[in-house]
Short mmCIF file of C-alpha atoms and ligand atoms in Angstrom, two decimals:
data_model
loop_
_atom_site.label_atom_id
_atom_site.label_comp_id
_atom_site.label_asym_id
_atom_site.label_seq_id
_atom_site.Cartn_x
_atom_site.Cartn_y
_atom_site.Cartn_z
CA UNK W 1 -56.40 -111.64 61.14
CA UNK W 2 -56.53 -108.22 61.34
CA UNK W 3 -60.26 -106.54 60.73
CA UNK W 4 -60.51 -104.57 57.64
CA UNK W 5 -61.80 -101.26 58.28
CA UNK W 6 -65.62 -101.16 57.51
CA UNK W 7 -66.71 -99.05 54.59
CA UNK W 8 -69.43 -97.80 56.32
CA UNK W 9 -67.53 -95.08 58.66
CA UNK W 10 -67.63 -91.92 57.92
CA UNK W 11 -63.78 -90.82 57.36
CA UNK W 12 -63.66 -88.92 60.74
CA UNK W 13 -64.35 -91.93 62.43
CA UNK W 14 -61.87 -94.30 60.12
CA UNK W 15 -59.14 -91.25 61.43
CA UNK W 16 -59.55 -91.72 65.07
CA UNK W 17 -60.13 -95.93 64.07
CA UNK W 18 -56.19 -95.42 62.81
CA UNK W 19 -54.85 -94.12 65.99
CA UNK W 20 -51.90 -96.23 65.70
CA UNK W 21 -50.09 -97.33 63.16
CA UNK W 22 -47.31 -99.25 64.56
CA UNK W 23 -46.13 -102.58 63.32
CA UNK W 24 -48.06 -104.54 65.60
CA UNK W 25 -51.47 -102.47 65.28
CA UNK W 26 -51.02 -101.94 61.30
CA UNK W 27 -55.09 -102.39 59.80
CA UNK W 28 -56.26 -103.10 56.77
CA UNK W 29 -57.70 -100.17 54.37
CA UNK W 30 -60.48 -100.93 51.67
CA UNK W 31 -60.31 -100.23 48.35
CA UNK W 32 -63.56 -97.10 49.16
CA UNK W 33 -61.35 -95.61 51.85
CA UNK W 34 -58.15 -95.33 49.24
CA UNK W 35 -61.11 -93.84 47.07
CA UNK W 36 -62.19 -91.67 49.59
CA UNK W 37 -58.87 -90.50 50.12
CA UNK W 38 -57.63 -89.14 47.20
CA UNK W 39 -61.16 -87.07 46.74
CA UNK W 40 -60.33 -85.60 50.18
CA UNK W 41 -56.82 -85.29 49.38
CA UNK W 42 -57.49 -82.86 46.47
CA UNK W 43 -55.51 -85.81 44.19
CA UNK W 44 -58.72 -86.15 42.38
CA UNK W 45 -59.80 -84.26 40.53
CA UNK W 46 -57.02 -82.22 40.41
CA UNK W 47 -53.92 -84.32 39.41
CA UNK W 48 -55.96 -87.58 38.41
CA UNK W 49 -59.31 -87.54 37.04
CA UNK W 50 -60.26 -90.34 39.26
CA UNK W 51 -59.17 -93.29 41.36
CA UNK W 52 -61.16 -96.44 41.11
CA UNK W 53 -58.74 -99.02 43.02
CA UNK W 54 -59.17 -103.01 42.97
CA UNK W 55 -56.49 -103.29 45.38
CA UNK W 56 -55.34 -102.45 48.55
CA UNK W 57 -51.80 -100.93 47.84
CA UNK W 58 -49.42 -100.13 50.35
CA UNK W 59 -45.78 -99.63 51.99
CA UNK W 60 -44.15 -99.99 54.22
CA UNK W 61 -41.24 -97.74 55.96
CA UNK W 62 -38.73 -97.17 58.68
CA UNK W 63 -39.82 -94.51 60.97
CA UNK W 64 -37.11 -92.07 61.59
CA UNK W 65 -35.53 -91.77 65.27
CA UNK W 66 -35.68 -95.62 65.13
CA UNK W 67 -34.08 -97.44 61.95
CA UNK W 68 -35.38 -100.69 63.18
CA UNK W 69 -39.26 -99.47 63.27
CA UNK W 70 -41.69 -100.12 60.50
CA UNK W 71 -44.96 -98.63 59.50
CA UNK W 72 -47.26 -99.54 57.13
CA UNK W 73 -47.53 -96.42 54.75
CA UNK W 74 -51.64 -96.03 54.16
CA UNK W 75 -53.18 -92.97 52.07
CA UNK W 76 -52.53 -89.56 53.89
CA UNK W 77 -49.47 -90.48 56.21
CA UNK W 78 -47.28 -87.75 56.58
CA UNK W 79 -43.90 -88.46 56.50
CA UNK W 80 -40.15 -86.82 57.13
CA UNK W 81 -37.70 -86.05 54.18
CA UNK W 82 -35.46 -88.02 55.78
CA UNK W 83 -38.49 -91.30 56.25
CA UNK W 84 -38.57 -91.14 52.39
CA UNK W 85 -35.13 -90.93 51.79
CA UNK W 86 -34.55 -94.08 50.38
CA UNK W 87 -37.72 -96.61 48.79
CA UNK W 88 -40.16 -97.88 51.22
CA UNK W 89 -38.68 -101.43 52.37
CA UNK W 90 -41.70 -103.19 50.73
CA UNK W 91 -44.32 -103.04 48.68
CA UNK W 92 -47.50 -105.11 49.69
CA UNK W 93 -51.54 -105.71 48.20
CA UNK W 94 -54.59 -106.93 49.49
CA UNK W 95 -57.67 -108.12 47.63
CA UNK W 96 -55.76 -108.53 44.23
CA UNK W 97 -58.22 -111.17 42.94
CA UNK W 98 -60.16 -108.60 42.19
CA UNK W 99 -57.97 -107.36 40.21
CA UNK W 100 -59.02 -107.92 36.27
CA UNK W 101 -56.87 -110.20 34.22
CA UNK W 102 -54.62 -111.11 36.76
CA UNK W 103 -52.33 -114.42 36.92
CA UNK W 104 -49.48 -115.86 39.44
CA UNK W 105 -47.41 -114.76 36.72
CA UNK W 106 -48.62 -111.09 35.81
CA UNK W 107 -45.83 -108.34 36.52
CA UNK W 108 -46.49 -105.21 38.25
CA UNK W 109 -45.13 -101.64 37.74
CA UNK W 110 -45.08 -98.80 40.43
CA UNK W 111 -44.07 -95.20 40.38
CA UNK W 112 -43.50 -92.54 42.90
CA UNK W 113 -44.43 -88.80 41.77
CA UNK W 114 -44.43 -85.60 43.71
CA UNK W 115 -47.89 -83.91 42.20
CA UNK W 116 -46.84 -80.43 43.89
CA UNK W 117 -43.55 -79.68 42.52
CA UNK W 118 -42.57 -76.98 43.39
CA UNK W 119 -45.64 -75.94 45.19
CA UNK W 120 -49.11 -76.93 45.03
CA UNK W 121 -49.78 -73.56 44.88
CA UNK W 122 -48.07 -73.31 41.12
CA UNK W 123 -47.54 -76.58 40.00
CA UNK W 124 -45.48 -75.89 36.88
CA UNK W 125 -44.14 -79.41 37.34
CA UNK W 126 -46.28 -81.44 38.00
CA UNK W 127 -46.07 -84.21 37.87
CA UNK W 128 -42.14 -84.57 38.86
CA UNK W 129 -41.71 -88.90 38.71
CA UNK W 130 -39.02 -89.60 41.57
CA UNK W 131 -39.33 -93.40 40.70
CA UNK W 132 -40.38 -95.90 38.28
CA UNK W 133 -39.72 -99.51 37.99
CA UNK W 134 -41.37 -102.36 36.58
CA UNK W 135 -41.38 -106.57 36.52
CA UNK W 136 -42.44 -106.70 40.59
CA UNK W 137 -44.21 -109.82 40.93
CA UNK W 138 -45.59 -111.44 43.78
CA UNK W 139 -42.44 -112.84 45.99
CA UNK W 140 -44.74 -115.59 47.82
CA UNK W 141 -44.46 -113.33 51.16
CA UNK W 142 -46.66 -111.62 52.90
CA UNK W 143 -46.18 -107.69 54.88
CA UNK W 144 -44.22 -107.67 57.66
CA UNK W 145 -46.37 -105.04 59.28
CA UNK W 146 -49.91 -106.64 57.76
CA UNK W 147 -49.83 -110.04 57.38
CA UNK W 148 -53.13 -110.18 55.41
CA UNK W 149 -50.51 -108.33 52.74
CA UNK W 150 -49.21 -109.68 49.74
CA UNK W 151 -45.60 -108.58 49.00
CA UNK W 152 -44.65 -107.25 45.73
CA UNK W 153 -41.20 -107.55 45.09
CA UNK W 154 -38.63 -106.86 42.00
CA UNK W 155 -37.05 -110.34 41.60
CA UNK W 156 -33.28 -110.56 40.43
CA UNK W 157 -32.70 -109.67 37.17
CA UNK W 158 -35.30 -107.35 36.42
CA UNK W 159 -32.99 -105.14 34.86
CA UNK W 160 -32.28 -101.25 36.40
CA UNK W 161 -35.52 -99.24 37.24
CA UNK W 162 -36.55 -97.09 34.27
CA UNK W 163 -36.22 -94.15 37.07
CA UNK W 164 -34.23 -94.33 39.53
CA UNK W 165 -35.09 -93.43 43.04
CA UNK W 166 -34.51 -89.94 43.42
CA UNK W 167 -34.95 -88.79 47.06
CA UNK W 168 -37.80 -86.22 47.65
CA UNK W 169 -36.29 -82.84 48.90
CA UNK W 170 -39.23 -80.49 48.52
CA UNK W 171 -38.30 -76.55 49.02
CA UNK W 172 -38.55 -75.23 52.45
CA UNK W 173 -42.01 -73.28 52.22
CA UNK W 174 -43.54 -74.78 49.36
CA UNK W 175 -46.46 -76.26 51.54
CA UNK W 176 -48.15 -79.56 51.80
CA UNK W 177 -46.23 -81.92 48.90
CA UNK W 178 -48.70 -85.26 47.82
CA UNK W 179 -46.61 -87.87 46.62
CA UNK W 180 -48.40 -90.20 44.60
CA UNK W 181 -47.33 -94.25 44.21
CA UNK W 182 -49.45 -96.22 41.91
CA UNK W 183 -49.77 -99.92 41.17
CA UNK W 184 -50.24 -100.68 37.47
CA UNK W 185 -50.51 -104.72 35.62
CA UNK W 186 -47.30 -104.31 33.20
CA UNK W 187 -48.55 -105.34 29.23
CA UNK W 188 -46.74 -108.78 28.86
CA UNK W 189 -44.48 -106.70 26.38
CA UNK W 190 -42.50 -104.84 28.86
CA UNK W 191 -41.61 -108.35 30.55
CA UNK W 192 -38.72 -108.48 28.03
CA UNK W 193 -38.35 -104.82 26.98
CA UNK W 194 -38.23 -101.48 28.57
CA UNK W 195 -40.44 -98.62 28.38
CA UNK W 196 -38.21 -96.94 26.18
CA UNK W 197 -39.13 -99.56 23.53
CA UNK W 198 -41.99 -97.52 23.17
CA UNK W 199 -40.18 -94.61 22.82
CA UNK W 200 -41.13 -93.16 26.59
CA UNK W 201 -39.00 -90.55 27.22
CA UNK W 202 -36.32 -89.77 30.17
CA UNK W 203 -38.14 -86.65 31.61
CA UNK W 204 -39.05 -86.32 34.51
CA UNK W 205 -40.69 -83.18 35.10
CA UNK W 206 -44.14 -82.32 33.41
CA UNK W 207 -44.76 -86.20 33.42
CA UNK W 208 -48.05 -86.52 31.88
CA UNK W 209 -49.81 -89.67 33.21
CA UNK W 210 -52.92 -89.66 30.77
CA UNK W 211 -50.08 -89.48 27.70
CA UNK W 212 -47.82 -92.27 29.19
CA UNK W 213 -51.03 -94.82 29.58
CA UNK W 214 -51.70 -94.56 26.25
CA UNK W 215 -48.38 -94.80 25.31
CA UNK W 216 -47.66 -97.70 27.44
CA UNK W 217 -51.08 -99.40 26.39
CA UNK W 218 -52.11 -99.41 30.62
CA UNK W 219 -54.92 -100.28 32.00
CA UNK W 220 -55.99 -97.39 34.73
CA UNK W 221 -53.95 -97.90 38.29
CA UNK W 222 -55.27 -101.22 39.94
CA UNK W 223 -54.34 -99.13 43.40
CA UNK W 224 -53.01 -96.26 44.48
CA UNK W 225 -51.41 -94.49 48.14
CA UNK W 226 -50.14 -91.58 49.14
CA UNK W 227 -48.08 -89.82 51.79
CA UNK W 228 -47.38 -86.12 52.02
CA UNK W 229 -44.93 -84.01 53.18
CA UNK W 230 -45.32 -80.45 55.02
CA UNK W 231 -42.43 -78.11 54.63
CA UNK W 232 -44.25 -75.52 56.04
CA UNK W 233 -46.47 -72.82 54.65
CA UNK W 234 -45.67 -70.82 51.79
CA UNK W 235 -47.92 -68.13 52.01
CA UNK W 236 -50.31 -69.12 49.17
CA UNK W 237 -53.18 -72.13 48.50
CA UNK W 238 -51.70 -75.62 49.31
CA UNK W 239 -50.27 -74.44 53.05
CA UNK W 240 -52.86 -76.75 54.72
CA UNK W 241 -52.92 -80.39 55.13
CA UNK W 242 -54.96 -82.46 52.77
CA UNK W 243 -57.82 -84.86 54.35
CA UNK W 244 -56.52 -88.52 53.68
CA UNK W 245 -57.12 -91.10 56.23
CA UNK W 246 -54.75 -90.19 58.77
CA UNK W 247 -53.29 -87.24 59.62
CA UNK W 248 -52.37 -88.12 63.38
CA UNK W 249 -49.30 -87.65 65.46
CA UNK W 250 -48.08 -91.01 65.76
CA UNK W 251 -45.50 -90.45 63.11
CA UNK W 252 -43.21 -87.94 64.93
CA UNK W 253 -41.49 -85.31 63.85
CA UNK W 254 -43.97 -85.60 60.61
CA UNK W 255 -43.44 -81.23 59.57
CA UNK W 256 -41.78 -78.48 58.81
CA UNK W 257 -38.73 -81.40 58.21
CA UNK W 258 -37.94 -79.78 55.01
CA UNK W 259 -36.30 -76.45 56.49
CA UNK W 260 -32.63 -78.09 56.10
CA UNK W 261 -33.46 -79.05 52.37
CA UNK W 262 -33.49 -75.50 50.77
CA UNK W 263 -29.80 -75.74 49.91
CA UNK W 264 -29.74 -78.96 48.89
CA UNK W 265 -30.94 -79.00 45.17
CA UNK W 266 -28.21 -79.59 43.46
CA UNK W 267 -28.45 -83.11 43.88
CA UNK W 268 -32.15 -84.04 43.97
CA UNK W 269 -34.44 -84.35 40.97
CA UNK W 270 -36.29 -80.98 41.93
CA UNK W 271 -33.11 -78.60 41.25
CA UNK W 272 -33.39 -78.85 37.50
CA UNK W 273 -37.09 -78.00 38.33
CA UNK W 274 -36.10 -74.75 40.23
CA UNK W 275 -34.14 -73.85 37.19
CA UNK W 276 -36.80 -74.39 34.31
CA UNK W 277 -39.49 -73.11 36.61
CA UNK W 278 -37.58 -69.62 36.25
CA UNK W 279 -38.53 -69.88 32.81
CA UNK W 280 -41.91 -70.52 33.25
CA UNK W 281 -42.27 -68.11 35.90
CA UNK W 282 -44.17 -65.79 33.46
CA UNK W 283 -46.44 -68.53 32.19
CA UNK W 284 -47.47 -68.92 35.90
CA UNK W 285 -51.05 -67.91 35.14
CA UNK W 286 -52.06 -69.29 32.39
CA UNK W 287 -50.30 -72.67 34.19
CA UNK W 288 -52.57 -72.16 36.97
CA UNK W 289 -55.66 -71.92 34.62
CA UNK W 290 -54.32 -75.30 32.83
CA UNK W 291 -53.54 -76.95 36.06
CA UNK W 292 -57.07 -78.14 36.23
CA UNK W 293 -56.96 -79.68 33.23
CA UNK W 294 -54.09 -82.17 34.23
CA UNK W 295 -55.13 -85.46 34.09
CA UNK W 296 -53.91 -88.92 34.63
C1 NAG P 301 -63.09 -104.30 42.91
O1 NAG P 301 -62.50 -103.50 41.88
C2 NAG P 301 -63.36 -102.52 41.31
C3 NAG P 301 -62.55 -101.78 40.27
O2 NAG P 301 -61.97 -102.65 39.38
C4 NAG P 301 -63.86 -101.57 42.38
O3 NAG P 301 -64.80 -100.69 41.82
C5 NAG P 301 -64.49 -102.33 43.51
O4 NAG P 301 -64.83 -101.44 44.55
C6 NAG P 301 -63.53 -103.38 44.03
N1 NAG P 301 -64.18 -104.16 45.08
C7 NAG P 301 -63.67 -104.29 46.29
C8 NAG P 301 -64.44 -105.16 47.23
O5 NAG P 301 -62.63 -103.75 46.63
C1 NAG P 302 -34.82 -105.30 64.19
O1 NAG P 302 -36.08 -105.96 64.42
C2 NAG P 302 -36.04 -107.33 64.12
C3 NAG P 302 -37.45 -107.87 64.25
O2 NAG P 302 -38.08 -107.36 65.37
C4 NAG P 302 -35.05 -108.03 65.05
O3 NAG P 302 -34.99 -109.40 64.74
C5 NAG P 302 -33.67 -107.41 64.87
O4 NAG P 302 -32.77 -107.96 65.79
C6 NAG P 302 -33.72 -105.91 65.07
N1 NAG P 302 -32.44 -105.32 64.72
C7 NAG P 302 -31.86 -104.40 65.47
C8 NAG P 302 -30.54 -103.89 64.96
O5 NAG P 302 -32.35 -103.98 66.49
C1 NAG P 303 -50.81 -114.13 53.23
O1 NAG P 303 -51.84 -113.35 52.63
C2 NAG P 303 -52.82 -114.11 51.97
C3 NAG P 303 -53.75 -113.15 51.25
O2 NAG P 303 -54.36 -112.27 52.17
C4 NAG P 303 -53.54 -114.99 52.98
O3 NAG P 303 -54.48 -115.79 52.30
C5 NAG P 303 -52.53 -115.86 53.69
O4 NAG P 303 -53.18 -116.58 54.71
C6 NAG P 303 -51.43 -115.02 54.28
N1 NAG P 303 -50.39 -115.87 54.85
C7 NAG P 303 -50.03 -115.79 56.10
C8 NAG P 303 -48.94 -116.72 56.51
O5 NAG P 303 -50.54 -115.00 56.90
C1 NAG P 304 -30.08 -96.46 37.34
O1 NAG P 304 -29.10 -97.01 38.20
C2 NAG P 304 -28.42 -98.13 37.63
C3 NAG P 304 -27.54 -98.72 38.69
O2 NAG P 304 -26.77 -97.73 39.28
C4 NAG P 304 -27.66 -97.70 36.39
O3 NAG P 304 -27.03 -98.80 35.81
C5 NAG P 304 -28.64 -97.07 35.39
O4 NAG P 304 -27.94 -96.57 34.30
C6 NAG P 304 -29.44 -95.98 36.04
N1 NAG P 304 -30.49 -95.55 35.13
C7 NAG P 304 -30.61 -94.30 34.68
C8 NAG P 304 -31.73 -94.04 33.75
O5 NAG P 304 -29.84 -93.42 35.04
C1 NAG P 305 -54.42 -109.68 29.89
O1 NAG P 305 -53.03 -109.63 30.21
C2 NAG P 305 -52.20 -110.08 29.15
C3 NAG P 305 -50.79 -110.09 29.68
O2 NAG P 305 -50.44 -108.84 30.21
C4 NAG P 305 -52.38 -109.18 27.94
O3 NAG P 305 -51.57 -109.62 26.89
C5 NAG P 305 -53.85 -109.17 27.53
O4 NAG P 305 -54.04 -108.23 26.49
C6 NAG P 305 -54.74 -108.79 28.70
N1 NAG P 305 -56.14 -108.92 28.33
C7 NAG P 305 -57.04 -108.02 28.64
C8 NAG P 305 -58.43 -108.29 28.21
O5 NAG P 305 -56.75 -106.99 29.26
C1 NAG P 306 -38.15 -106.72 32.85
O1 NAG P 306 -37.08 -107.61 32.99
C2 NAG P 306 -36.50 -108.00 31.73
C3 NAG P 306 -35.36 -108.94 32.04
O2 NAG P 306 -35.83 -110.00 32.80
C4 NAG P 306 -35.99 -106.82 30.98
O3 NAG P 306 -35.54 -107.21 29.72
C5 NAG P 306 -37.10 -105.79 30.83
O4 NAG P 306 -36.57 -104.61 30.23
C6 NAG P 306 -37.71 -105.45 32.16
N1 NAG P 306 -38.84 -104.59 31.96
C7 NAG P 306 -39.01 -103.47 32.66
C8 NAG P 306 -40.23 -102.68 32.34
O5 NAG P 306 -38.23 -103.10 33.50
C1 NAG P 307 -51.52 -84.74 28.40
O1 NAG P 307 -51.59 -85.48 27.23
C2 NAG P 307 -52.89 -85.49 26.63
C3 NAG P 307 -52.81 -86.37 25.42
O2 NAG P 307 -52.63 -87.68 25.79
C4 NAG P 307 -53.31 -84.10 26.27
O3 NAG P 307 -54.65 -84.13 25.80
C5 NAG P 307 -53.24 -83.21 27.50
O4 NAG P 307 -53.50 -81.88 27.11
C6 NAG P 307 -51.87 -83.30 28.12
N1 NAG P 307 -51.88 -82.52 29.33
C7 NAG P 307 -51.00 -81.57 29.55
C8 NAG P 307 -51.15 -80.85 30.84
O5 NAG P 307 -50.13 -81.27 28.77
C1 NAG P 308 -56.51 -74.26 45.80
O1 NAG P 308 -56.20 -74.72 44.50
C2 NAG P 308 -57.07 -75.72 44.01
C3 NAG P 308 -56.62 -76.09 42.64
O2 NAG P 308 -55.23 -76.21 42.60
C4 NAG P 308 -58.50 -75.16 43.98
O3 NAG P 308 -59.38 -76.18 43.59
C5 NAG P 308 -58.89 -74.66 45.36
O4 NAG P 308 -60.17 -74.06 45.28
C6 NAG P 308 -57.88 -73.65 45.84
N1 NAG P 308 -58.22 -73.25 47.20
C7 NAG P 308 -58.18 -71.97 47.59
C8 NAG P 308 -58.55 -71.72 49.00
O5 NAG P 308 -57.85 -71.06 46.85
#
């Protein structure tokens, strides 16, 4: 229905192509323009080697201002702290036959991570998992924003997430944060048992994503999106916005969102982080030399 967005554009052009994004003007986005945009993005090489997606993987969320408005979350979108406050409404795919190995019946895991915690700029978390859940399957709908979109949902029963949804709250000042989702087939195994059966730990900061594939016996990420959020510049390398595929207005309010956050750690994920990044504070360059070497 709606025209998928040729892979012949040069990115500028697939920007201004995006204008709006809009329930009723949500487009598709191929598999080389999620590529594209996590090269741009910095994402690879520096927190995943690389990104080779089968799918089209997206979300979708309620726009802040208006609870009632949803947008379909593609690579780059900059969002509010308060836009990401609870999970995206839905989880959606497109082009999943081209996914290897795949059957009506294969389950589906998804994370959320923040690869900049604290700061992009000294990453001594990375990566800090805000989410992970297994057993979505397809539901038999499609997007309510792109209708060409299968849904992935988690059907009853599925047992609790093996991490729960923890808000993002980045620190006021800590730059541009990329939050990374990715889509991964679950091993038939974890259809009856958690990932703790294979002894992955609780952890959430200094989540290291080559380590937990192995461990996990995954596949790399059929697809991958991200969204970032600016809290505003903190003086060092990170401060600007990353390239994805859309960095337009038509969010609202999408910066700088983060400035009522800074007191607010003791209940998100990150204030643990604060704490143990004190510790590490006089590791921070030889964490900035390893940094590189991070890889999925
Ligand atoms: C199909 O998936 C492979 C990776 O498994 C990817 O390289 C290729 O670009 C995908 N094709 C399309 C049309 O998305
Ligand atoms: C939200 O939008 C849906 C679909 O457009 C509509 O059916 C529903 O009435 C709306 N709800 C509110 C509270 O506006
Ligand atoms: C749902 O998505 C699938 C896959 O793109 C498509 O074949 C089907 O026509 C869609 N259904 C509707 C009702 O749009
Ligand atoms: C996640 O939340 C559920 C429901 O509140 C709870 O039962 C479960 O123990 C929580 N999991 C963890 C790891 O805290
Ligand atoms: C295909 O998927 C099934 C179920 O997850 C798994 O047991 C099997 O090892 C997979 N085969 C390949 C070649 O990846
Ligand atoms: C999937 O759901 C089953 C229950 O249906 C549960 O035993 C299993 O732990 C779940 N796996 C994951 C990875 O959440
Ligand atoms: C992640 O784990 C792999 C082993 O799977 C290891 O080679 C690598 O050094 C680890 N990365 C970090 C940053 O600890
Ligand atoms: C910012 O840091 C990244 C690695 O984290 C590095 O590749 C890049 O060159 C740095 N940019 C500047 C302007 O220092």
């Amino acid at each position: 229905m709606y025209p998928t967005v040729s892979k012949s554009l040069p990115l500028s052009l697939l920007a201004l192509a995006s204008v709006s994004l809009a329930d009723d003007n949500a487009e598709s986005v191929s598999t080389l323009s999620f590529k594209n945009a996590f090269v741009n993005s910095g994402i690879v090489p520096e927190v995943i080697p690389a990104l080779d997606p089968a799918v089209s993987f997206y979300a979708t969320y309620k726009t802040e201002g208006d609870s009632n408005h949803s947008e379909l979350l593609i690579p780059g979108s900059s969002l509010t702290v308060n836009e990401i406050s609870t999970l995206p409404i839905e989880f959606s795919v497109e082009n999943l036959n081209n996914a290897t190995n795949i059957t009506a019946q294969t389950r589906y895991l998804i994370y959320l991570l923040d690869a900049d915690a604290p700061a992009r700029s000294n990453p001594t978390a990375r990566n800090l998992r805000h989410w992970l859940a297994g057993n979505f399957t397809l539901n038999g709908q499609n997007s309510s924003v792109l209708s060409t979109a299968q849904r992935l949902a988690r059907p009853p029963n599925s047992g609790a997430p093996f991490t729960n949804f923890t808000a993002p709250k980045p620190d006021a000042n800590s730059g541009v944060h990329r939050y990374i989702m990715a889509l991964y087939t679950q091993p038939a195994r974890f259809n009856t048992a958690g990932f703790e059966s294979v002894g992955m730990e609780r952890e959430v900061a200094n989540w290291n994503l080559s380590r937990w594939r192995t461990q996990l016996g995954l596949g790399p990420a059929i697809g991958a999106t991200y969204f970032v959020i600016d809290t505003g510049a903190n003086g060092g390398n990170g401060t600007s916005a990353p390239q994805g595929l859309n960095n337009q207005g038509g969010n609202g309010g999408n910066n700088n969102n983060a400035g009522g956050q800074g007191g607010d750690t003791d209940t998100n994920a990150a204030a643990g982080i604060k704490a143990s990044s004190v510790y590490v504070l006089g590791l921070t360059a030889l964490a900035a030399v390893f940094g590189g070497l991070i890889m999925v």
